[in-house]
Coordinates of C-alpha atoms in Angstrom, one line a residue:
M24 CA 12.2 88.3 3.0
A25 CA 9.2 87.7 0.4
E26 CA 11.4 84.5 -1.0
C27 CA 11.5 83.3 3.0
G28 CA 7.5 83.5 2.8
R29 CA 7.0 81.5 -0.6
K30 CA 9.7 78.9 0.9
A31 CA 7.4 78.7 4.1
L32 CA 4.2 78.6 2.1
S33 CA 5.7 75.7 -0.3
L34 CA 7.0 73.9 2.5
L35 CA 3.4 74.0 4.2
E36 CA 1.5 73.0 0.8
A37 CA 3.7 70.0 0.4
A38 CA 3.1 69.1 4.5
R39 CA -0.6 69.3 3.5
S40 CA -0.5 66.9 1.0
R41 CA 1.2 64.6 3.1
Y42 CA -1.0 65.3 5.8
E43 CA -4.1 64.3 3.4
S44 CA -2.3 61.1 2.6
L45 CA -2.3 59.8 6.3
Q46 CA -5.6 60.2 6.0
I47 CA -6.5 62.8 8.6
S48 CA -9.2 65.3 7.6
D49 CA -9.3 69.1 7.1
D50 CA -9.9 70.3 10.6
V51 CA -13.2 70.4 10.4
F52 CA -13.9 71.3 14.1
G53 CA -11.9 74.4 13.7
E54 CA -13.2 77.6 15.1
S55 CA -14.9 79.8 12.6
G56 CA -14.0 83.8 12.5
D57 CA -10.8 85.3 14.2
D58 CA -10.0 82.1 16.2
S59 CA -9.8 79.9 13.1
S60 CA -7.3 77.3 13.5
D61 CA -5.0 76.1 10.4
N62 CA -4.1 72.5 10.1
P63 CA -3.2 71.7 13.9
F64 CA 0.2 69.4 12.8
Y65 CA 2.0 71.8 9.8
S66 CA 1.7 75.1 11.3
T67 CA 4.0 77.4 10.4
S68 CA 3.1 80.5 12.3
G69 CA 5.8 81.9 14.8
D70 CA 3.2 81.8 17.6
S71 CA 1.4 78.7 17.1
D72 CA 1.6 76.1 19.7
S73 CA 0.1 73.5 17.3
D74 CA 2.9 71.1 17.2
N75 CA 3.6 71.3 20.5
Y76 CA 2.7 67.1 20.9
I77 CA 4.6 66.0 18.1
A78 CA 7.5 68.3 19.7
E79 CA 7.4 65.1 22.5
V80 CA 8.4 63.0 19.7
G81 CA 10.1 65.0 16.9
E82 CA 11.8 68.1 18.7
D83 CA 13.1 67.5 22.5
D84 CA 14.0 71.1 22.5
Q85 CA 10.8 72.4 23.2
Q86 CA 8.6 72.6 25.8
P87 CA 4.7 72.2 25.7
K88 CA 2.9 75.5 26.8
H89 CA -0.1 73.8 27.8
H90 CA 0.6 72.4 31.0
H91 CA -2.1 69.4 30.6
H92 CA -0.1 67.9 28.0
Q93 CA 2.9 67.9 30.3
K94 CA 0.9 66.2 32.6
R95 CA -0.7 63.3 29.9
G96 CA 3.0 62.6 29.3
D97 CA 4.2 62.0 33.1
K98 CA 1.2 59.7 33.3
E99 CA 1.9 57.8 29.8
S100 CA 5.7 57.4 29.5
G101 CA 8.0 59.9 32.2
H102 CA 8.3 62.7 30.5
S103 CA 6.3 63.2 27.8
W104 CA 4.5 60.6 25.1
G105 CA 7.8 60.6 23.1
S106 CA 10.3 59.5 25.9
G107 CA 10.1 56.0 24.7
G108 CA 11.1 54.6 27.9
G109 CA 14.8 54.4 26.9
S110 CA 17.3 53.2 29.2
G111 CA 19.6 56.1 29.4
G112 CA 22.8 55.6 27.5
S113 CA 24.2 52.5 28.4
S114 CA 23.4 48.9 26.9
G115 CA 22.3 45.9 28.9
A116 CA 19.3 43.5 29.9
G117 CA 16.1 44.4 28.5
P118 CA 13.1 44.4 30.4
P119 CA 11.1 41.5 31.8
G120 CA 9.6 39.7 29.5
S121 CA 12.2 40.8 26.6
L122 CA 14.2 38.4 24.0
S123 CA 17.9 38.0 24.1
R124 CA 19.3 37.7 20.6
S125 CA 19.2 34.0 20.2
Q126 CA 15.7 33.5 21.4
A127 CA 14.6 36.6 19.1
D128 CA 15.8 34.8 16.5
E129 CA 14.1 31.9 17.8
E130 CA 11.1 33.7 17.6
G131 CA 11.3 34.8 14.4
W132 CA 12.2 38.4 14.5
T133 CA 14.3 39.6 11.8
E134 CA 16.1 42.4 9.9
N135 CA 15.0 41.5 6.7
L136 CA 12.1 43.9 6.3
Q137 CA 8.8 43.1 3.9
D138 CA 6.2 45.6 2.9
V139 CA 3.2 45.5 4.7
T140 CA -0.1 46.4 3.0
V141 CA -3.4 47.4 5.5
P142 CA -6.5 46.5 3.4
P143 CA -9.2 49.3 2.6
Y144 CA -10.9 50.2 5.3
K145 CA -14.6 48.1 5.3
E146 CA -16.8 51.0 6.5
T147 CA -18.4 54.7 5.3
Y148 CA -16.7 57.5 7.3
G149 CA -19.0 60.7 8.5
P150 CA -22.5 61.2 10.2
A151 CA -24.7 58.3 10.3
Q152 CA -28.2 60.8 10.5
K153 CA -28.4 63.8 8.4
L154 CA -30.3 66.6 10.0
P155 CA -32.2 69.6 8.2
A156 CA -30.2 72.7 7.9
T157 CA -32.6 74.6 9.9
A158 CA -31.5 72.0 13.2
T159 CA -31.0 73.6 16.4
A160 CA -27.9 73.4 18.9
L161 CA -30.7 71.5 21.3
D162 CA -31.3 69.3 18.2
F163 CA -27.8 67.9 18.0
F164 CA -27.3 67.5 21.9
Q165 CA -30.6 65.6 21.9
L166 CA -29.0 63.1 19.3
F167 CA -27.4 61.6 22.3
V168 CA -29.7 63.1 25.6
P169 CA -33.1 62.7 24.1
D170 CA -36.4 63.3 25.4
N171 CA -37.0 60.1 26.8
C172 CA -33.5 60.4 28.6
I173 CA -34.6 63.5 30.1
Q174 CA -38.4 62.2 31.1
N175 CA -36.5 59.3 33.1
M176 CA -34.6 61.7 34.9
V177 CA -37.6 63.5 36.0
V178 CA -39.4 59.8 36.7
Q179 CA -35.6 58.9 38.9
T180 CA -35.6 62.5 40.5
N181 CA -39.3 62.4 41.7
M182 CA -38.8 59.0 42.9
Y183 CA -35.7 60.0 45.1
A184 CA -36.8 62.5 46.5
K185 CA -40.1 60.7 47.6
K186 CA -38.0 58.0 49.1
F187 CA -35.6 60.3 50.7
Q188 CA -38.4 62.4 52.5
E189 CA -40.0 59.2 53.5
R190 CA -37.0 58.1 55.6
F191 CA -35.8 61.8 56.6
G192 CA -39.0 63.5 56.9
S193 CA -40.9 65.9 54.3
D194 CA -39.5 68.8 52.4
E195 CA -41.6 71.4 52.6
G196 CA -40.0 73.4 49.4
W197 CA -40.2 70.5 47.3
R198 CA -42.6 69.5 44.6
P199 CA -42.0 67.0 41.9
V200 CA -40.0 68.4 38.8
T201 CA -40.9 68.6 35.1
A202 CA -39.2 67.6 32.1
Q203 CA -38.8 71.5 31.2
E204 CA -37.2 72.1 34.8
I205 CA -34.7 69.3 33.9
K206 CA -33.7 70.8 30.9
A207 CA -33.1 74.1 32.3
F208 CA -31.4 72.3 35.2
L209 CA -28.7 70.8 32.3
G210 CA -28.3 74.2 30.9
F211 CA -27.3 75.8 34.0
V212 CA -24.9 73.6 34.6
T213 CA -23.6 73.7 31.2
S214 CA -23.3 77.3 31.2
T215 CA -20.3 76.6 33.7
S216 CA -18.6 75.0 30.7
V217 CA -19.6 78.3 28.4
H218 CA -18.7 81.2 30.7
R219 CA -15.5 79.0 32.7
C220 CA -17.7 79.7 36.1
E221 CA -16.1 77.5 38.7
S222 CA -19.5 77.2 40.8
V223 CA -22.9 77.2 39.2
L224 CA -24.4 78.9 42.5
S225 CA -22.2 81.7 41.1
I226 CA -25.0 82.6 38.1
W227 CA -27.4 83.9 41.3
S228 CA -24.7 86.2 43.0
S229 CA -23.9 89.9 42.2
G230 CA -20.1 88.5 41.5
F231 CA -18.2 88.7 37.9
F232 CA -20.0 85.0 37.3
S233 CA -23.2 86.4 37.7
N234 CA -25.4 85.7 34.8
R235 CA -29.4 87.7 35.3
S236 CA -30.3 86.9 32.0
I237 CA -30.7 83.3 32.5
A238 CA -30.9 83.5 36.4
L239 CA -34.6 84.8 36.0
K240 CA -35.4 81.2 34.3
M241 CA -35.5 79.6 37.6
S242 CA -34.7 80.5 41.4
Q243 CA -31.5 79.6 43.6
A244 CA -33.8 77.9 45.7
R245 CA -35.5 76.1 43.2
F246 CA -32.3 74.9 41.3
E247 CA -30.7 73.6 44.7
K248 CA -33.8 71.6 45.5
I249 CA -33.1 69.7 42.1
L250 CA -29.7 69.5 42.5
K251 CA -30.1 67.6 46.0
Y252 CA -32.4 65.3 44.7
F253 CA -31.2 64.8 41.3
H254 CA -30.7 61.3 40.1
I255 CA -30.3 59.0 36.9
V256 CA -31.2 55.7 38.9
A257 CA -33.0 56.4 42.0
F258 CA -32.5 52.8 43.8
R259 CA -29.5 50.1 43.6
P260 CA -30.7 47.1 41.1
S261 CA -30.9 43.4 42.6
Q262 CA -28.4 42.4 40.3
G263 CA -26.0 44.0 37.5
S264 CA -22.3 43.4 36.6
N265 CA -21.3 47.2 37.5
Q266 CA -22.5 47.6 40.8
G267 CA -20.4 50.6 41.6
L268 CA -21.6 52.3 38.7
Y269 CA -25.3 51.5 38.8
K270 CA -26.7 55.1 39.1
I271 CA -24.6 56.5 36.0
Q272 CA -24.8 52.7 33.9
P273 CA -28.3 53.0 32.0
F274 CA -27.2 56.5 30.9
L275 CA -23.9 55.5 30.0
D276 CA -25.3 52.6 28.3
S277 CA -28.0 54.9 26.2
L278 CA -24.7 57.3 25.1
Q279 CA -22.8 54.8 24.2
Q280 CA -25.3 53.3 21.7
S281 CA -26.3 56.8 20.5
F282 CA -22.5 57.4 19.6
S283 CA -22.4 54.0 17.6
C284 CA -25.9 55.3 15.7
T285 CA -25.0 59.1 14.8
F286 CA -21.5 58.5 13.0
R287 CA -19.5 56.7 11.6
P288 CA -15.2 57.0 12.8
S289 CA -12.5 57.0 9.9
Q290 CA -10.1 54.3 9.8
T291 CA -7.5 56.0 12.1
Q292 CA -8.2 56.2 15.8
V293 CA -6.8 56.5 19.1
L294 CA -7.4 55.0 22.2
H295 CA -6.1 57.4 25.6
E296 CA -6.9 59.2 28.4
P297 CA -8.9 62.5 27.7
L298 CA -7.8 65.4 29.6
I299 CA -10.8 65.8 32.3
D300 CA -9.1 68.5 34.9
E301 CA -10.1 71.9 35.6
D302 CA -8.9 75.1 34.2
P303 CA -5.7 76.3 35.6
V304 CA -6.5 79.9 36.7
F305 CA -9.4 77.7 39.0
I306 CA -6.5 75.5 40.5
T307 CA -4.3 78.1 41.2
T308 CA -6.7 80.1 43.4
C309 CA -7.8 76.8 45.5
T310 CA -6.7 76.7 48.8
E311 CA -4.0 73.5 49.0
R312 CA -7.2 71.9 51.3
E313 CA -9.3 72.1 48.1
L314 CA -6.6 71.0 45.4
R315 CA -6.2 67.7 47.2
K316 CA -9.7 67.2 47.4
R317 CA -10.0 68.1 43.9
K318 CA -7.4 65.4 43.1
K319 CA -9.2 62.8 44.6
R320 CA -11.1 61.4 41.2
K321 CA -12.2 57.7 41.9
F322 CA -12.8 57.2 38.3
S323 CA -10.8 56.6 35.5
L324 CA -12.0 57.4 31.7
W325 CA -10.2 56.1 28.5
V326 CA -12.0 56.8 25.2
R327 CA -11.8 55.6 21.7
Q328 CA -11.9 59.0 19.5
C329 CA -11.7 59.3 15.7
T330 CA -8.1 61.2 14.8
S331 CA -9.9 62.9 11.9
T332 CA -12.4 64.5 13.3
G333 CA -12.3 64.3 17.6
F334 CA -15.4 62.7 17.6
I335 CA -15.0 60.4 20.8
C336 CA -16.1 57.0 19.0
Q337 CA -16.8 54.9 22.7
I338 CA -16.2 55.6 26.6
S339 CA -14.9 53.0 29.3
V340 CA -15.2 53.7 32.6
H341 CA -13.3 52.4 35.7
L342 CA -13.8 52.6 39.4
K343 CA -10.2 53.0 41.2
D344 CA -11.6 51.3 43.9
G345 CA -14.1 49.1 44.8
Q346 CA -15.1 45.4 45.2
G347 CA -17.1 44.9 42.3
T348 CA -15.5 43.9 38.8
D349 CA -15.3 47.4 38.0
G350 CA -13.0 48.0 40.5
L351 CA -9.0 49.0 39.0
A352 CA -8.0 47.2 42.4
T353 CA -9.5 44.1 40.6
L354 CA -6.5 43.9 38.2
K355 CA -3.0 45.2 39.8
N356 CA -1.0 44.4 36.9
K357 CA -1.6 47.9 35.2
P358 CA -0.5 46.2 31.6
Q359 CA -3.3 43.8 32.3
L360 CA -6.1 46.7 33.0
H361 CA -5.0 48.7 30.1
S362 CA -5.1 45.8 27.8
L363 CA -8.8 45.1 29.2
V364 CA -9.8 48.3 28.8
A365 CA -7.9 48.4 24.7
K366 CA -10.2 45.4 24.2
Q367 CA -13.2 46.9 25.5
L368 CA -13.1 49.9 23.7
C369 CA -12.4 48.1 20.6
Q370 CA -15.0 45.3 20.6
N371 CA -17.5 47.0 18.2
I372 CA -14.7 47.8 15.4
S373 CA -13.3 44.3 14.8
G374 CA -13.2 42.9 10.9
K375 CA -13.2 46.5 9.6
N376 CA -9.5 47.0 8.9
T377 CA -9.7 50.0 11.3
I378 CA -5.8 51.3 12.6
I379 CA -5.4 52.6 16.0
F380 CA -2.9 54.7 17.8
T381 CA -1.9 53.9 21.6
G382 CA 0.3 55.2 24.0
P383 CA 2.9 53.1 26.0
S384 CA 0.5 51.9 28.9
I385 CA -1.5 50.1 25.9
T386 CA 1.2 49.0 23.4
S387 CA 2.1 45.3 23.6
L388 CA 2.9 42.6 21.4
S389 CA 0.2 40.2 22.3
L390 CA -2.4 42.9 22.5
F391 CA -1.7 44.2 18.7
S392 CA -1.2 40.0 17.7
E393 CA -4.6 39.5 19.0
F394 CA -5.8 42.9 17.2
S395 CA -4.8 41.8 14.0
K396 CA -6.6 38.5 14.0
Q397 CA -9.5 40.7 14.5
D398 CA -8.6 42.7 11.5
I399 CA -7.8 45.5 13.5
Y400 CA -4.1 47.0 13.0
C401 CA -2.1 48.8 15.4
C402 CA 0.3 51.8 15.9
G403 CA 2.1 52.1 19.6
L404 CA 5.0 53.9 21.3
L405 CA 6.9 51.8 23.3
S406 CA 8.1 52.2 26.7
T407 CA 10.5 50.1 28.8
R408 CA 9.1 51.5 31.8
K409 CA 5.0 51.6 31.1
S410 CA 4.8 48.6 28.4
D411 CA 4.5 45.2 28.3
C412 CA 7.6 44.4 26.4
T413 CA 6.9 40.7 26.5
G414 CA 8.5 38.7 23.7
L415 CA 10.6 41.7 22.5
P416 CA 14.2 41.3 21.4
Q417 CA 16.1 43.3 24.2
N418 CA 18.6 44.5 21.6
M419 CA 15.6 46.7 20.1
L420 CA 14.9 48.4 23.7
V421 CA 18.4 49.4 25.1
C422 CA 20.3 51.9 23.7
G423 CA 24.0 51.2 21.9
S424 CA 27.4 52.0 23.0
T425 CA 27.6 53.7 19.5
P426 CA 25.8 57.1 19.1
A427 CA 23.2 57.3 16.8
Q428 CA 22.8 60.4 14.2
R429 CA 19.4 62.6 14.1
G430 CA 16.6 60.6 12.1
Q431 CA 18.3 57.2 12.0
S432 CA 16.3 54.2 12.8
R433 CA 16.2 50.8 13.0
V434 CA 13.7 48.2 12.2
M435 CA 13.2 44.3 12.9
M436 CA 10.1 42.4 11.9
K437 CA 8.4 39.5 13.1
G438 CA 5.7 38.6 10.6
S439 CA 3.8 41.6 9.7
M440 CA 4.7 43.4 12.6
S441 CA 7.5 46.1 12.7
L442 CA 9.6 46.9 15.9
I443 CA 10.8 50.4 15.2
S444 CA 13.7 52.6 17.3
W445 CA 14.1 55.8 16.0
Y446 CA 16.6 58.3 17.2
N447 CA 15.7 62.2 17.7
K448 CA 17.8 63.9 20.5
G449 CA 16.4 60.5 22.3
H450 CA 15.5 57.2 21.5
F451 CA 11.7 56.3 20.3
R452 CA 10.2 53.2 20.0
F453 CA 7.2 52.1 18.5
L454 CA 5.4 48.7 17.8
T455 CA 3.4 48.5 14.4
N456 CA 1.7 46.0 12.0
G457 CA -0.3 49.2 10.3
Y458 CA 2.4 50.9 8.6
S459 CA 5.5 49.6 6.1
P460 CA 8.7 49.6 7.4
T461 CA 9.8 49.9 4.0
K462 CA 8.3 53.0 3.7
Q463 CA 9.4 56.5 4.7
G464 CA 8.1 59.6 5.9
L465 CA 9.3 63.3 7.2
I466 CA 8.9 65.3 10.2
I467 CA 8.9 68.8 9.6
K468 CA 9.9 71.1 12.1
R469 CA 9.6 75.1 11.9
K470 CA 13.1 75.1 13.4
S471 CA 14.7 71.9 12.6
G472 CA 13.4 71.6 8.9
E473 CA 12.8 68.3 7.6
I474 CA 13.8 64.8 9.9
P475 CA 13.7 61.3 8.0
C476 CA 11.6 58.7 9.6
P477 CA 10.0 55.4 8.8
L478 CA 6.5 56.6 8.2
A479 CA 4.8 54.6 11.0
V480 CA 6.9 57.4 13.4
E481 CA 4.8 60.3 11.3
A482 CA 1.4 58.5 11.1
F483 CA 1.9 58.4 14.7
A484 CA 3.2 61.8 15.4
A485 CA 0.7 63.7 13.0
H486 CA -2.2 61.9 14.5
L487 CA -1.5 62.0 18.3
S488 CA -0.5 65.8 17.8
Y489 CA -4.1 66.0 16.4
I490 CA -5.9 64.7 19.2
C491 CA -3.3 66.5 21.7
K492 CA -4.3 69.9 19.6
Y493 CA -8.3 68.4 20.0
D494 CA -7.8 69.1 23.5
D495 CA -7.8 72.5 23.7
K496 CA -10.7 72.6 22.0
Y497 CA -12.7 70.1 23.7
S498 CA -11.9 71.5 27.0
K499 CA -14.3 74.3 25.9
Y500 CA -16.9 71.9 27.0
F501 CA -15.9 71.2 30.1
I502 CA -18.7 71.7 32.7
F503 CA -16.8 73.1 35.9
H504 CA -19.5 71.6 38.3
K505 CA -17.5 69.4 40.8
P506 CA -19.6 67.3 42.7
N507 CA -18.5 65.0 45.7
K508 CA -20.4 62.1 44.3
T509 CA -18.4 60.0 41.7
W510 CA -21.1 59.0 39.3
Q511 CA -22.2 62.7 39.4
Q512 CA -18.8 63.3 38.3
V513 CA -19.0 60.8 35.6
F514 CA -22.4 62.1 34.5
W515 CA -21.3 66.0 34.0
L516 CA -18.1 64.5 32.5
S517 CA -20.1 62.4 29.7
I518 CA -22.5 65.5 29.0
S519 CA -19.2 67.5 28.3
I520 CA -18.3 64.6 25.7
A521 CA -21.9 64.7 24.6
I522 CA -21.9 68.6 24.1
N523 CA -18.6 67.9 22.0
N524 CA -19.8 65.2 19.6
A525 CA -22.7 67.3 19.0
Y526 CA -21.0 70.2 18.1
I527 CA -18.7 67.8 15.6
L528 CA -22.0 66.5 14.0
Y529 CA -23.3 70.4 13.8
K530 CA -19.9 71.0 11.6
M531 CA -20.2 68.2 9.3
S532 CA -24.1 69.2 8.6
D533 CA -26.1 71.7 6.5
A534 CA -27.1 73.6 9.2
Y535 CA -23.4 74.5 9.6
T536 CA -23.5 76.4 6.1
V537 CA -26.5 78.5 7.5
K538 CA -25.3 79.6 10.8
R539 CA -21.5 79.0 11.4
Y540 CA -21.4 78.9 15.1
S541 CA -17.9 78.5 16.5
R542 CA -17.8 76.1 19.5
A543 CA -18.0 79.0 22.0
Q544 CA -21.6 80.3 19.8
F545 CA -22.5 76.9 19.7
G546 CA -22.3 76.1 23.6
E547 CA -24.2 79.6 24.5
R548 CA -26.9 78.7 21.7
L549 CA -27.6 75.1 23.4
V550 CA -27.6 76.7 26.9
K551 CA -30.1 79.3 26.0
E552 CA -32.2 76.4 24.0
L553 CA -32.0 73.9 27.0
L554 CA -33.4 77.1 29.3
D555 CA -35.9 78.1 26.5
L556 CA -35.2 81.7 26.8
D557 CA -37.7 82.6 24.1
D558 CA -39.9 82.2 27.3
C559 CA -38.6 84.5 29.8
S560 CA -41.4 83.8 32.5
P561 CA -39.1 83.2 35.9
T562 CA -39.8 79.6 37.7
Q563 CA -40.1 79.9 41.0

């Protein structure tokens, strides 16, 4: 028994060494105290689900325990990120745009492999602003939502209330809102993430989710008045490129600038749609009508995220319908849309030798070739159903009649671009110019031991499993207030992202060495500081 324990420990130490070589840092955002998590990829704990994401690429016989992992897989590539878009066990013509064997030869695809080296990263990594050890949770949050942003909400809310009442009649119960009240308003709604409270109005109820300690800071009637008139932009601008999101766009622009100014991400980053669904506990309690209503989200959110820390570096919001250029209806071709999204998210990282990871909906030879000209390197999973396979050899995209052995791989190159077909209870295909095809890696599993693979496969599995595991932690800041207006949904989601980023900066600061707040404790402190609970005099 002791010998098994030592073997598991040595395996973990070796795995961690490899993990560090892939430029993934320690779990800097991990919880403190009893809910602390170890390395999110190479876990040897029998009841750990930290490698469920890599299971979809490295171990088909394990199923994800979290419903949202499977849901993301459904969206991206059929049943999971690791489906690879295989075309079953039969060979035949490849997907539209793929090249026959003779065409592939003419286009320069060859099985003669060459070493590929990515130049050093041209950027420092870590927080760009240093806050003192005495900094509070609110100080970190206000790196993204500063006082001038709060004051703008005050002005716009009061302007909207005045215009609304001029048109529909006076509201005797209304008085102009103040900056302190807007902060408290943000605190009340944010508390729904900390306490998993489905309705913010439950705070003032007598039920399970009531919270008298914060309810005293503002009456329910006053909160509902602010909720009725709350605005970021009160009036439609005369011109603008993103008319459909005009009520939220200035805030998104400000948020994006603060993301760029406060943190410099690591060399490895991922483009994906983050988890933004409600807590499954509440989903199961919904009526069928309520559930249908919840599913009608009218926007799509994509992010560029640092795979070393989980910091969300950039966001891109698109409406699913509408006449403006921000509407998804303007691009019927999904690969074209996803390519556009990827270009928007990467417009600020050209020339830095960044390595980005992508899912099947983004991965394409044309996009990766365009990025390479900007010194942006890529590693993406391919799907014959979800990916744009134009210019790729057909014989690499279909399954041959001869059964492959587990861990077996085949690679073809064109210039510095590698197309990898790797087998592990199914065919998985990757396109990359960020990792050399001549270098080998390993997928380390608790049940199966070591499975050989190209280094690109290990890197993809490691970084993407890290981000998937991160969803479990990021979800602790989901704000459960779900308004009907799309711009308000985007606003509260972006506030959740801001809190997430604030905690990451806190964990990397001197302030963490003083208080060592867990994610939950940081959220609770932020709510109390927004509500200014040192002064408990109620506001009527």
